[in-house]
Amino acid sequence: MSSQGTQISNASFDIAKLIDTIDFAAKKHSFQKRKDSAGTPYINHPIGVAKNLTDAGVYDLVTIQAAILHDTVEDTKTTFEEIEQKFGREVKNIVAECTDDKSLEKEERQRLQIEHTPHISKQAKEVKLADKLYNLRDIMKDAPIGWSKKRVQEYYIWAKKVTDGARGINQKLEEQLDDIYANGVFVLQGEEYKCHP
Ligand SMILES: Nc1nc2c(ncn2[C@@H]2O[C@H](COP(=O)(O)OP(=O)(O)O)[C@@H](OP(=O)(O)OP(=O)(O)O)[C@H]2O)c(=O)[nH]1
Ligand SMILES: [Mn+2]
């Protein structure tokens, strides 16, 4: 086969893997919706997290696959074994680094994210930054139903503590997050508030 043929074949293989990953996540999240008033399909979130990464220059396939799968174990019946068997150990490890233990109390889960993030892999840090970026923007567009001003602002304060532990690996993601922490606003019942008081 010509060298061009080999390149096309490698690219085709990567595209097939990517589509397989999106298909898997879409099926796993198919009964879930986001917490916004529009009832957005949940899969919009993992796809958007992956897009935050490619927009920031991250094209590593394993990282993109992990971004697409990052909430499957935490929020659906998917197991780490299933992910490892289908997508390999590298993808599974990144997903595991981004998965909260939902059997713990929320405050403990939040504390552990702050504590663990500085020690996770570079790829997991990238997914974490892209995940928080997506969620922070989502709240600015349309906060989850029932969230008060205090709850939104506490989320931003906590998110900053988590993302501060993942600095130094992707300037573009950091800049977008810092802009939100400095200037972001959200609207609640017609009133505009600063995200990060
Ligand atoms: N902003 C926003 N978030 C929504 C929405 N629908 C679902 N979520 C998910 O809810 C989580 C944030 O809500 P919380 O109340 O703080 O967390 P919890 O569901 O884990 O208890 C995020 O989980 P996560 O992605 O695992 O991230 P993390 O916040 O745990 O890091 C986010 O993806 C929505 O409409 N807007
Ligand atoms: Mn997420």
Tab-separated table of C-alpha atoms and ligand atoms in Angstrom:
chain	number	residue	atom	x	y	z
A	1	MET	CA	0.000	0.000	0.000
A	2	SER	CA	1.270	3.537	-0.713
A	3	SER	CA	2.188	5.741	2.224
A	4	GLN	CA	-0.856	7.866	1.393
A	5	GLY	CA	-3.028	4.736	1.547
A	6	THR	CA	-1.644	3.902	4.990
A	7	GLN	CA	-2.398	7.430	6.237
A	8	ILE	CA	-5.978	7.279	4.995
A	9	SER	CA	-6.411	3.912	6.572
A	10	ASN	CA	-5.089	5.160	9.962
A	11	ALA	CA	-7.363	8.198	9.812
A	12	SER	CA	-10.336	5.998	8.954
A	13	PHE	CA	-9.552	3.762	11.913
A	14	ASP	CA	-9.460	6.786	14.273
A	15	ILE	CA	-12.731	8.134	12.885
A	16	ALA	CA	-14.377	4.743	13.386
A	17	LYS	CA	-13.101	4.614	16.995
A	18	LEU	CA	-14.377	8.123	17.661
A	19	ILE	CA	-17.836	7.363	16.254
A	20	ASP	CA	-17.952	4.100	18.193
A	21	THR	CA	-17.206	6.054	21.384
A	22	ILE	CA	-19.894	8.672	20.695
A	23	ASP	CA	-22.386	5.925	19.833
A	24	PHE	CA	-21.588	4.088	23.098
A	25	ALA	CA	-21.977	7.255	25.222
A	26	ALA	CA	-25.180	8.292	23.415
A	27	LYS	CA	-26.762	4.911	24.135
A	28	LYS	CA	-25.642	4.977	27.783
A	29	HIS	CA	-26.976	8.500	28.373
A	30	SER	CA	-30.049	8.073	26.145
A	31	PHE	CA	-32.593	8.303	28.972
A	32	GLN	CA	-30.944	11.285	30.673
A	33	LYS	CA	-31.529	14.980	30.336
A	34	ARG	CA	-29.586	17.971	31.656
A	35	LYS	CA	-30.993	19.863	34.627
A	36	ASP	CA	-31.832	22.974	32.564
A	37	SER	CA	-35.355	24.193	31.859
A	38	ALA	CA	-35.133	23.124	28.205
A	39	GLY	CA	-34.505	19.472	29.176
A	40	THR	CA	-31.458	19.272	26.898
A	41	PRO	CA	-30.320	15.696	26.085
A	42	TYR	CA	-27.460	14.735	28.449
A	43	ILE	CA	-25.195	13.636	25.579
A	44	ASN	CA	-24.851	17.306	24.545
A	45	HIS	CA	-22.581	17.705	27.599
A	46	PRO	CA	-19.904	15.040	26.893
A	47	ILE	CA	-19.838	16.005	23.215
A	48	GLY	CA	-19.438	19.660	24.221
A	49	VAL	CA	-16.631	18.777	26.638
A	50	ALA	CA	-14.812	17.013	23.788
A	51	LYS	CA	-15.353	20.084	21.599
A	52	ASN	CA	-13.909	22.353	24.311
A	53	LEU	CA	-10.778	20.200	24.050
A	54	THR	CA	-10.426	20.286	20.255
A	55	ASP	CA	-11.164	24.049	20.308
A	56	ALA	CA	-8.247	24.360	22.742
A	57	GLY	CA	-5.919	22.364	20.477
A	58	VAL	CA	-6.206	18.956	22.159
A	59	TYR	CA	-6.472	16.301	19.441
A	60	ASP	CA	-5.179	13.230	21.282
A	61	LEU	CA	-7.764	10.541	20.483
A	62	VAL	CA	-7.544	8.788	23.851
A	63	THR	CA	-8.194	12.092	25.669
A	64	ILE	CA	-11.138	12.901	23.384
A	65	GLN	CA	-12.596	9.420	23.918
A	66	ALA	CA	-12.237	9.829	27.686
A	67	ALA	CA	-14.000	13.218	27.485
A	68	ILE	CA	-16.908	11.645	25.628
A	69	LEU	CA	-17.124	8.833	28.191
A	70	HIS	CA	-16.277	10.862	31.304
A	71	ASP	CA	-19.744	10.783	32.926
A	72	THR	CA	-20.833	7.284	31.836
A	73	VAL	CA	-19.666	5.447	34.970
A	74	GLU	CA	-20.614	8.266	37.352
A	75	ASP	CA	-24.096	8.820	35.939
A	76	THR	CA	-25.174	5.551	34.224
A	77	LYS	CA	-24.824	1.810	34.889
A	78	THR	CA	-21.620	1.596	32.817
A	79	THR	CA	-18.679	-0.146	34.533
A	80	PHE	CA	-14.941	0.554	34.275
A	81	GLU	CA	-14.484	-3.045	33.068
A	82	GLU	CA	-16.831	-2.376	30.158
A	83	ILE	CA	-14.896	0.756	29.201
A	84	GLU	CA	-11.538	-0.982	29.458
A	85	GLN	CA	-12.694	-3.931	27.395
A	86	LYS	CA	-14.159	-1.768	24.651
A	87	PHE	CA	-11.818	1.230	24.579
A	88	GLY	CA	-8.662	0.071	26.353
A	89	ARG	CA	-6.883	0.720	29.619
A	90	GLU	CA	-5.644	4.234	28.829
A	91	VAL	CA	-9.145	5.556	28.154
A	92	LYS	CA	-10.503	3.747	31.211
A	93	ASN	CA	-7.795	5.221	33.463
A	94	ILE	CA	-8.607	8.792	32.422
A	95	VAL	CA	-12.343	8.195	32.885
A	96	ALA	CA	-11.611	6.745	36.338
A	97	GLU	CA	-9.576	9.831	37.278
A	98	CYS	CA	-12.578	12.007	36.355
A	99	THR	CA	-15.219	9.891	38.114
A	100	ASP	CA	-16.645	10.832	41.531
A	101	ASP	CA	-17.688	8.125	43.972
A	102	LYS	CA	-21.428	8.782	44.081
A	103	SER	CA	-21.787	6.690	47.263
A	104	LEU	CA	-20.102	9.546	49.163
A	105	GLU	CA	-21.861	12.668	50.402
A	106	LYS	CA	-21.770	15.577	47.984
A	107	GLU	CA	-19.559	17.731	50.246
A	108	GLU	CA	-17.031	14.922	50.533
A	109	ARG	CA	-17.047	14.401	46.744
A	110	GLN	CA	-16.412	18.102	46.258
A	111	ARG	CA	-13.600	18.114	48.810
A	112	LEU	CA	-11.993	15.091	47.130
A	113	GLN	CA	-12.051	16.781	43.678
A	114	ILE	CA	-10.072	19.714	45.110
A	115	GLU	CA	-7.663	17.349	46.853
A	116	HIS	CA	-7.150	14.893	43.966
A	117	THR	CA	-6.999	17.141	40.909
A	118	PRO	CA	-3.362	18.297	41.360
A	119	HIS	CA	-2.283	14.632	41.340
A	120	ILE	CA	-4.174	13.272	38.325
A	121	SER	CA	-2.623	12.740	34.858
A	122	LYS	CA	-2.203	15.569	32.357
A	123	GLN	CA	-4.895	14.027	30.139
A	124	ALA	CA	-7.354	13.783	33.044
A	125	LYS	CA	-6.592	17.412	33.975
A	126	GLU	CA	-7.452	18.471	30.423
A	127	VAL	CA	-10.794	16.642	30.612
A	128	LYS	CA	-11.475	18.172	34.029
A	129	LEU	CA	-10.792	21.716	32.801
A	130	ALA	CA	-13.001	21.185	29.725
A	131	ASP	CA	-15.773	19.671	31.902
A	132	LYS	CA	-15.805	22.589	34.346
A	133	LEU	CA	-15.647	25.084	31.454
A	134	TYR	CA	-18.715	23.486	29.891
A	135	ASN	CA	-20.688	23.411	33.154
A	136	LEU	CA	-19.808	27.003	34.079
A	137	ARG	CA	-20.928	28.232	30.645
A	138	ASP	CA	-24.078	26.140	30.896
A	139	ILE	CA	-24.993	27.820	34.174
A	140	MET	CA	-24.484	31.271	32.621
A	141	LYS	CA	-26.845	30.367	29.771
A	142	ASP	CA	-29.551	28.675	31.837
A	143	ALA	CA	-28.893	27.658	35.450
A	144	PRO	CA	-30.229	24.258	36.570
A	145	ILE	CA	-33.837	24.385	37.710
A	146	GLY	CA	-34.121	25.386	41.364
A	147	TRP	CA	-30.560	26.670	41.817
A	148	SER	CA	-30.388	29.833	43.959
A	149	LYS	CA	-27.915	32.696	43.524
A	150	LYS	CA	-25.961	31.293	46.488
A	151	ARG	CA	-25.805	27.796	44.998
A	152	VAL	CA	-24.605	29.083	41.629
A	153	GLN	CA	-21.924	31.266	43.201
A	154	GLU	CA	-20.774	28.442	45.476
A	155	TYR	CA	-20.408	26.232	42.385
A	156	TYR	CA	-18.121	28.827	40.768
A	157	ILE	CA	-16.024	29.214	43.918
A	158	TRP	CA	-15.632	25.449	44.184
A	159	ALA	CA	-14.960	25.003	40.436
A	160	LYS	CA	-12.124	27.533	40.663
A	161	LYS	CA	-10.541	25.621	43.528
A	162	VAL	CA	-10.675	22.442	41.411
A	163	THR	CA	-9.362	24.006	38.192
A	164	ASP	CA	-6.598	25.827	40.108
A	165	GLY	CA	-5.242	22.331	40.731
A	166	ALA	CA	-4.980	21.679	36.984
A	167	ARG	CA	-3.035	24.764	35.925
A	168	GLY	CA	0.016	24.752	33.686
A	169	ILE	CA	-1.126	22.234	31.090
A	170	ASN	CA	-3.408	24.115	28.676
A	171	GLN	CA	-3.225	27.891	28.357
A	172	LYS	CA	-6.337	28.215	26.166
A	173	LEU	CA	-8.598	26.372	28.592
A	174	GLU	CA	-7.139	28.312	31.526
A	175	GLU	CA	-7.697	31.657	29.799
A	176	GLN	CA	-11.344	30.866	29.094
A	177	LEU	CA	-11.892	29.781	32.693
A	178	ASP	CA	-10.107	32.831	34.085
A	179	ASP	CA	-12.260	35.108	31.931
A	180	ILE	CA	-15.380	33.519	33.428
A	181	TYR	CA	-14.046	33.759	36.997
A	182	ALA	CA	-13.243	37.457	36.436
A	183	ASN	CA	-16.171	38.609	34.276
A	184	GLY	CA	-18.837	35.883	34.076
A	185	VAL	CA	-22.447	36.780	34.836
A	186	PHE	CA	-25.653	34.786	35.121
A	187	VAL	CA	-29.300	35.797	35.208
A	188	LEU	CA	-31.759	34.575	37.803
A	189	GLN	CA	-35.393	35.737	37.799
A	190	GLY	CA	-34.490	38.705	35.632
A	191	GLU	CA	-31.593	39.873	37.855
A	192	GLU	CA	-27.975	39.721	36.684
A	193	TYR	CA	-25.263	38.548	39.107
A	194	LYS	CA	-21.516	38.059	38.939
A	195	CYS	CA	-20.617	34.367	38.836
A	196	HIS	CA	-17.588	34.711	41.051
A	197	PRO	CA	-18.349	37.258	43.785
B	1	LIG	N1	-24.347	23.415	34.878
B	1	LIG	C1	-25.184	22.394	34.669
B	1	LIG	N2	-24.818	21.166	35.134
B	1	LIG	C2	-25.668	20.141	34.900
B	1	LIG	C3	-26.863	20.330	34.186
B	1	LIG	N3	-27.483	19.131	34.086
B	1	LIG	C4	-26.694	18.230	34.677
B	1	LIG	N4	-25.591	18.820	35.188
B	1	LIG	C5	-24.499	18.122	35.910
B	1	LIG	O1	-24.681	18.363	37.297
B	1	LIG	C6	-23.398	18.459	37.931
B	1	LIG	C7	-23.374	19.743	38.705
B	1	LIG	O2	-24.427	19.730	39.604
B	1	LIG	P1	-24.195	19.448	41.145
B	1	LIG	O3	-25.534	19.465	41.814
B	1	LIG	O4	-23.148	20.393	41.653
B	1	LIG	O5	-23.544	18.003	41.197
B	1	LIG	P2	-24.167	16.537	41.367
B	1	LIG	O6	-25.235	16.376	40.317
B	1	LIG	O7	-22.963	15.662	41.114
B	1	LIG	O8	-24.670	16.425	42.771
B	1	LIG	C8	-22.340	18.424	36.851
B	1	LIG	O9	-21.759	17.131	36.931
B	1	LIG	P3	-20.323	16.800	36.315
B	1	LIG	O10	-20.326	17.098	34.866
B	1	LIG	O11	-20.017	15.428	36.782
B	1	LIG	O12	-19.315	17.829	36.922
B	1	LIG	P4	-18.947	18.287	38.383
B	1	LIG	O13	-19.765	19.501	38.627
B	1	LIG	O14	-19.251	17.167	39.336
B	1	LIG	O15	-17.519	18.548	38.268
B	1	LIG	C9	-23.141	18.655	35.570
B	1	LIG	O16	-22.638	18.012	34.418
B	1	LIG	C10	-27.220	21.640	33.723
B	1	LIG	O17	-28.251	21.869	33.125
B	1	LIG	N5	-26.331	22.627	33.976
B	2	MN	MN	-19.264	16.210	33.233
